[in-house]
mmCIF file of C-alpha atoms and ligand atoms in Angstrom:
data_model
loop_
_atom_site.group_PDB
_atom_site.id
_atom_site.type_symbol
_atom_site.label_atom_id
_atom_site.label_comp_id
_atom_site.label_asym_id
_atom_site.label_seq_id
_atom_site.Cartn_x
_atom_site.Cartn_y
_atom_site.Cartn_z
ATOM 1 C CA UNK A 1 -38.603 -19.578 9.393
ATOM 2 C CA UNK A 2 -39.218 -20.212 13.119
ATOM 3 C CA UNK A 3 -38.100 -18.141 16.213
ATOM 4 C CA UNK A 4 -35.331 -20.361 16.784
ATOM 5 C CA UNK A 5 -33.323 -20.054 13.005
ATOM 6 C CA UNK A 6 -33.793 -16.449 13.907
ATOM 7 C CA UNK A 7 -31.814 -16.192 16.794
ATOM 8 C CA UNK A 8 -29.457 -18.880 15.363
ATOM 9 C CA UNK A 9 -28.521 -16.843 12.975
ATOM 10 C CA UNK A 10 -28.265 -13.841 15.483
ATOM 11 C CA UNK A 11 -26.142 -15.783 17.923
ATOM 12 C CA UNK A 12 -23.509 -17.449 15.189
ATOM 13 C CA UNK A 13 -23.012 -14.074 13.503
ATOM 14 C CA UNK A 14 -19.330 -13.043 13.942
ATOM 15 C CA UNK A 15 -17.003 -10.354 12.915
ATOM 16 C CA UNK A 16 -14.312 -12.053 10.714
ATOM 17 C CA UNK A 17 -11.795 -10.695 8.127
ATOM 18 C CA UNK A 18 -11.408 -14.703 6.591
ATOM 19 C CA UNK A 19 -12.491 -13.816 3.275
ATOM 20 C CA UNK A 20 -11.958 -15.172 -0.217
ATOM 21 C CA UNK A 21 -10.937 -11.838 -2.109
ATOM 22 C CA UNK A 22 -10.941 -13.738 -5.574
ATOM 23 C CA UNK A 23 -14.097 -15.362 -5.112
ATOM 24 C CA UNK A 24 -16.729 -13.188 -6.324
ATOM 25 C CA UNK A 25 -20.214 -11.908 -4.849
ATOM 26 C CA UNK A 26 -23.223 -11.787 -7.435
ATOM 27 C CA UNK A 27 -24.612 -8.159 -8.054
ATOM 28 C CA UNK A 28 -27.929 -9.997 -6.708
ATOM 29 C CA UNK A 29 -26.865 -10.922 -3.538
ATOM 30 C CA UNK A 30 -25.441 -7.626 -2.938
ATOM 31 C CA UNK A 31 -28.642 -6.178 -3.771
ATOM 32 C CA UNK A 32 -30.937 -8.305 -1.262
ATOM 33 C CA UNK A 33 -28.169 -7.353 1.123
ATOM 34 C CA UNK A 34 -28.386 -3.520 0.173
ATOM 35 C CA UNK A 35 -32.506 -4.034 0.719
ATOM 36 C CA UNK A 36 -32.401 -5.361 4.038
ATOM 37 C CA UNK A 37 -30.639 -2.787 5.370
ATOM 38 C CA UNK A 38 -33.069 -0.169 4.269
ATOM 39 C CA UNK A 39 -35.793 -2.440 5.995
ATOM 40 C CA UNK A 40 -34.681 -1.371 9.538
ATOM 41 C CA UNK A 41 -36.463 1.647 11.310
ATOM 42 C CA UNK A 42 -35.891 4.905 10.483
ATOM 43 C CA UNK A 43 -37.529 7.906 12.623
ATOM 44 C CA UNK A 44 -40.003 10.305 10.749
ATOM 45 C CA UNK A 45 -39.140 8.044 7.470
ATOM 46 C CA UNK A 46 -36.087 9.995 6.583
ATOM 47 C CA UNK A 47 -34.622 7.006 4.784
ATOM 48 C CA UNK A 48 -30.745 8.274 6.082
ATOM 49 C CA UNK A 49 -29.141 5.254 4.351
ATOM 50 C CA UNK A 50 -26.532 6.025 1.706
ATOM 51 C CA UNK A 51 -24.353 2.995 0.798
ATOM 52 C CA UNK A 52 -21.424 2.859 -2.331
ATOM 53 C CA UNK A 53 -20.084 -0.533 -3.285
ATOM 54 C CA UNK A 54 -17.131 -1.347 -4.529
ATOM 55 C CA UNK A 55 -15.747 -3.534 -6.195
ATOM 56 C CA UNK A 56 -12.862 -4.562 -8.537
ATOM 57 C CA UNK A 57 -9.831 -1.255 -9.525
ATOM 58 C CA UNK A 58 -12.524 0.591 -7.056
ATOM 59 C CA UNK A 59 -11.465 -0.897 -3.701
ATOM 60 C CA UNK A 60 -7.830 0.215 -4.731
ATOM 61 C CA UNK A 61 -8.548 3.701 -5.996
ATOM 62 C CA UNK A 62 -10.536 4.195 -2.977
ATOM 63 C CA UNK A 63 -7.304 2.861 -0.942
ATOM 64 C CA UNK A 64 -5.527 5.271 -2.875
ATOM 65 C CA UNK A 65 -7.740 8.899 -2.218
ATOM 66 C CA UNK A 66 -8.198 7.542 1.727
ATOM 67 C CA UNK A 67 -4.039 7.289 1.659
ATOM 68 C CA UNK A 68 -3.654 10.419 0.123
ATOM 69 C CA UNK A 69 -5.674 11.895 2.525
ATOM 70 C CA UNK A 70 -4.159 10.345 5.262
ATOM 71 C CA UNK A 71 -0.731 11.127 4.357
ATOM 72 C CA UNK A 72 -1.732 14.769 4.077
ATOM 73 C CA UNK A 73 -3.179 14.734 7.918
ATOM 74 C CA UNK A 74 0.112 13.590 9.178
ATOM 75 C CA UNK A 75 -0.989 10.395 10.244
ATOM 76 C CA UNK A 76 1.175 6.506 10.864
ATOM 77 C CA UNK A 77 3.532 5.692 7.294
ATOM 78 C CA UNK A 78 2.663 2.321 8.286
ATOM 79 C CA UNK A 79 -1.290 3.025 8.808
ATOM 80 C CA UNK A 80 -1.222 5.030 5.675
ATOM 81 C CA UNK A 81 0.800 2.221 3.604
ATOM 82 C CA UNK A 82 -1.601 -0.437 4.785
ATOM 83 C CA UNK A 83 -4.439 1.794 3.678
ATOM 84 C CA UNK A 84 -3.858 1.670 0.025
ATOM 85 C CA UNK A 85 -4.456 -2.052 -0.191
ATOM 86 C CA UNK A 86 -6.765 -3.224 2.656
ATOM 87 C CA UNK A 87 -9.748 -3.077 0.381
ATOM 88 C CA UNK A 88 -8.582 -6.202 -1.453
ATOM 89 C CA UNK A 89 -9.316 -8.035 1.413
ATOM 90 C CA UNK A 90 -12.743 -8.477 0.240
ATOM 91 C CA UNK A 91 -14.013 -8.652 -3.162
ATOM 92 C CA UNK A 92 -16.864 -6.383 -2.128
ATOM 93 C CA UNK A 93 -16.379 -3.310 -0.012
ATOM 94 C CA UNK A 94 -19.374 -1.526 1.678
ATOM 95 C CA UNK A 95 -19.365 2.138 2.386
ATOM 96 C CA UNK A 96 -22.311 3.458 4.749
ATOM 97 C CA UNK A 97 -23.206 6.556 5.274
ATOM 98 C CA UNK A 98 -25.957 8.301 7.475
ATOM 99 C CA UNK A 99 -27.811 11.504 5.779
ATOM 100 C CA UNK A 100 -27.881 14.715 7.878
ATOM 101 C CA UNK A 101 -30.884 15.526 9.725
ATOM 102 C CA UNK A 102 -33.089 18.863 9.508
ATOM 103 C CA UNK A 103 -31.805 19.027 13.421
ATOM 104 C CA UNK A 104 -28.960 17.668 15.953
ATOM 105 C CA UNK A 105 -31.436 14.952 16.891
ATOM 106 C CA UNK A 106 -32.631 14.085 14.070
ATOM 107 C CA UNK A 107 -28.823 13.427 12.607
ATOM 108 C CA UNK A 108 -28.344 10.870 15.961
ATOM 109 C CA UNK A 109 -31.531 9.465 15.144
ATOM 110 C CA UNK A 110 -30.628 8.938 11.496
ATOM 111 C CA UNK A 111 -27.265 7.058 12.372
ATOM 112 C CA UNK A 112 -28.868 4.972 14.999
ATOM 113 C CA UNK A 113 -31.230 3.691 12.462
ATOM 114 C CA UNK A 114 -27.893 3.278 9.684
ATOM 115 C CA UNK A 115 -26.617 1.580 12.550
ATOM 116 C CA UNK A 116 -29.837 -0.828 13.000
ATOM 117 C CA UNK A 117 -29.641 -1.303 8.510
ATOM 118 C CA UNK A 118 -25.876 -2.998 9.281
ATOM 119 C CA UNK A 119 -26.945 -5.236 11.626
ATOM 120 C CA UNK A 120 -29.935 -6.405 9.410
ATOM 121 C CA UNK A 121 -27.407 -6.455 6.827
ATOM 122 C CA UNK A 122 -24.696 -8.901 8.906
ATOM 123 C CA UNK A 123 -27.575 -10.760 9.233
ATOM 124 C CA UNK A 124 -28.712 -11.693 6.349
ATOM 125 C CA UNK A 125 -24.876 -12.095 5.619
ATOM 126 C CA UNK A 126 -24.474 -14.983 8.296
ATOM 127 C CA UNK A 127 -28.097 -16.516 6.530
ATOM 128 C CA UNK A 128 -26.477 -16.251 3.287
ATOM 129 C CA UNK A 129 -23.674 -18.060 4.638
ATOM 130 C CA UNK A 130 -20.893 -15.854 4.051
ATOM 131 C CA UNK A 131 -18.944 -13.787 5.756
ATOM 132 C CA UNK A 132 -18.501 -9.852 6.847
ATOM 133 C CA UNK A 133 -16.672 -7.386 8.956
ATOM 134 C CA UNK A 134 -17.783 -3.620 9.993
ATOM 135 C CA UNK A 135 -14.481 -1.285 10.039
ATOM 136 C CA UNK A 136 -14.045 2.217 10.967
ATOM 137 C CA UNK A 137 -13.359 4.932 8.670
ATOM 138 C CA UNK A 138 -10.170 6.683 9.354
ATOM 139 C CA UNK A 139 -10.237 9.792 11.374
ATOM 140 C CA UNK A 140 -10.512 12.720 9.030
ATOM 141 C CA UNK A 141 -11.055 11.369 6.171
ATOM 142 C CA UNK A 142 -15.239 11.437 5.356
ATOM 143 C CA UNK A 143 -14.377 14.151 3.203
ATOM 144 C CA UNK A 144 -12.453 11.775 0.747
ATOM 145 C CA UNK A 145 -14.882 9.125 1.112
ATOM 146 C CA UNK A 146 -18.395 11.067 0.720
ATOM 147 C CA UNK A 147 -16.684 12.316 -2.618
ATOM 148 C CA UNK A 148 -15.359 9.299 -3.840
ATOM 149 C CA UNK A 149 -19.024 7.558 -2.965
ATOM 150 C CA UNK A 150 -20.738 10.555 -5.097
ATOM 151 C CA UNK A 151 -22.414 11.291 -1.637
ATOM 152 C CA UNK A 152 -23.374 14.346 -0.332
ATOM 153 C CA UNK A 153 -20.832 16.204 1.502
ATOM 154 C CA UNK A 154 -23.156 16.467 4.820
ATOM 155 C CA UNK A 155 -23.290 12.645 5.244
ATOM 156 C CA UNK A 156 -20.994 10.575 7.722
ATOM 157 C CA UNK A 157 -19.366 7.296 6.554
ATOM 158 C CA UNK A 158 -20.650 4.523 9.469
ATOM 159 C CA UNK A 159 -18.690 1.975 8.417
ATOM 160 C CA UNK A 160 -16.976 0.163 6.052
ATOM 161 C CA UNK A 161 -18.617 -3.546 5.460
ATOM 162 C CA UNK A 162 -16.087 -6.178 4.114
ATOM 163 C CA UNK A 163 -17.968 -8.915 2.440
ATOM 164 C CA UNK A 164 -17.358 -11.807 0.801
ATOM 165 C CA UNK A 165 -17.108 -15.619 1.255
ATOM 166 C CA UNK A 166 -15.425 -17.399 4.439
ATOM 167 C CA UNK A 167 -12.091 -19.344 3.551
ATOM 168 C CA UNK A 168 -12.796 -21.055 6.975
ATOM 169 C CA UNK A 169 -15.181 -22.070 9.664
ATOM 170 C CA UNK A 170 -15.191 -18.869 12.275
ATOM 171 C CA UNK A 171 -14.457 -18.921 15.411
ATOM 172 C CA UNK A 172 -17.144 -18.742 17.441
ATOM 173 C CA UNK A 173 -17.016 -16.240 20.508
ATOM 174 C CA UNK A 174 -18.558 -16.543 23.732
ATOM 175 C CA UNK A 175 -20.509 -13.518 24.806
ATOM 176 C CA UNK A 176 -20.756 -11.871 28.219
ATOM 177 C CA UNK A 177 -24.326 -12.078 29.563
ATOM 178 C CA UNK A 178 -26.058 -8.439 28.956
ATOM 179 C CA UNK A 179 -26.248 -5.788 31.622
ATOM 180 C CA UNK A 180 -30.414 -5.653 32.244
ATOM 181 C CA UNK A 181 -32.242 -4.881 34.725
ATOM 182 C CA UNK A 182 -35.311 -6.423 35.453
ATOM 183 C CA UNK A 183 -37.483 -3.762 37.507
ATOM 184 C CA UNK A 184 -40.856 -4.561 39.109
HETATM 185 C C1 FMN B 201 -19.225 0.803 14.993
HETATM 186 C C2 FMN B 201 -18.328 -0.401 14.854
HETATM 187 C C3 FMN B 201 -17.051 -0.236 14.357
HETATM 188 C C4 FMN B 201 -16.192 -1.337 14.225
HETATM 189 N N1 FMN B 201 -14.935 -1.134 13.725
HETATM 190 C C5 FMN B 201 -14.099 -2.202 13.616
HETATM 191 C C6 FMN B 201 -12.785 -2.034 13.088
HETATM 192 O O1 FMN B 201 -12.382 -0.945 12.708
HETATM 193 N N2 FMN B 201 -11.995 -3.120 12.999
HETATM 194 C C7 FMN B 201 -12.419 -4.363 13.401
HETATM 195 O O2 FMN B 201 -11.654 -5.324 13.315
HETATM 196 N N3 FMN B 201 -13.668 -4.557 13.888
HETATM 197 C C8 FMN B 201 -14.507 -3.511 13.994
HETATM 198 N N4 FMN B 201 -15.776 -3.696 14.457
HETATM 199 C C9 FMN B 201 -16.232 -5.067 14.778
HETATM 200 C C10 FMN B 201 -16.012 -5.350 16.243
HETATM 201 O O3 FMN B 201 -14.639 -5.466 16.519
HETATM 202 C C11 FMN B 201 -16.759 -6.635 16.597
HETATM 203 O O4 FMN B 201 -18.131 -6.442 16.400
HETATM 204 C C12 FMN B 201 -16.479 -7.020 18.036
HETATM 205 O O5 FMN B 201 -15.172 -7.478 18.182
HETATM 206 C C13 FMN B 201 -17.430 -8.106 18.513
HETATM 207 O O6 FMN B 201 -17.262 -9.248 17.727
HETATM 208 P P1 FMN B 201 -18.479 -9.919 16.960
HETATM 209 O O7 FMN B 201 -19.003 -8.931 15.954
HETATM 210 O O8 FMN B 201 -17.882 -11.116 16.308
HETATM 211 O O9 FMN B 201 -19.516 -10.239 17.982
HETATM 212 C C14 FMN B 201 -16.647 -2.618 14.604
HETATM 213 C C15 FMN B 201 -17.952 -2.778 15.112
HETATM 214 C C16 FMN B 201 -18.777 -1.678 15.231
HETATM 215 C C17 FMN B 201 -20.177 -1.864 15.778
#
């Protein structure tokens, strides 16, 4: 692979929620995606990554404990409603979580390099030719999820990766030219 598939795959990467929900994802593709995202950098090899997939009656019952624990924290009916189905937008649902660290910085440092294992995995999602989106967890709710992903209860959900195959071309986004300075 050459320089310039590289950054065409970097550039046409997009977020998009067009997914096929009854067209299913191999175990094996989800496990080359899984790998490449414990390829990135990780400081002092702490290995931070903790991912849960889910797929099938899981999206739902996960739907189900988020709700539950959204409905107990007050929050939006409507938010709350929505919750207990939006995983069956995709049929496979990511949950990523960064470990603790044995200090402040080395918890930041662990999430920056969860943070880099997305990206590689969006990556390889765009080569594979499908098609992904990286939500946000509710607020107040890594509690529910760490527990219903069997993780520990120190880790922080990242993200939630949506993955599956495109029902249509994406839209393709024009960037804004970085911020960089070029110093002498
Ligand atoms: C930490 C993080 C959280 C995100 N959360 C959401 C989200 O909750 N909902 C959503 O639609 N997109 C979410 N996104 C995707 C962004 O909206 C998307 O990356 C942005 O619009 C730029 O589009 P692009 O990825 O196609 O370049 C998130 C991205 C990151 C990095």
């Amino acid at each position: 692979m050459s320089a310039d598939d590289i950054e065409r795959i970097i550039h046409s990467r997009i977020s998009a929620m067009t997914i096929d929900k009854d067209k299913s994802v191999s175990r094996d593709i989800v496990e080359r995606i899984i790998l490449a995202a414990q390829a990135a950098p990780n400081h002092r090899k702490t290995r931070p990554l903790r991912i849960a997939v889910l797929e099938s009656d899981a999206r739902f019952r996960f739907g189900e404990a988020v709700a539950h624990t959204m409905q107990a924290n007050g929050d939006d009916q409507i938010k709350v409603d929505k919750t207990r189905t939006k995983y069956g937008r995709a049929p496979v649902v990511m949950v990523v979580a960064s470990a603790e660290g044995a200090s402040e910085l080395e918890t930041e440092e662990n999430r920056y390099a969860v943070a880099a294992g997305v990206q590689n995995m969006l990556l390889l999602i765009e080569a594979l030719g499908m098609t992904a989106l990286w939500s946000t967890p509710a607020k107040r709710t890594n509690h529910t999820m760490v527990e219903f992903c069997k993780f520990d209860d120190t880790d922080h959900v990242m993200g939630i990766i949506y993955l599956g195959w495109g029902t249509r071309e994406a839209v393709r986004k024009e960037r804004p030219a970085p911020i960089a300075h070029w110093i002498d």
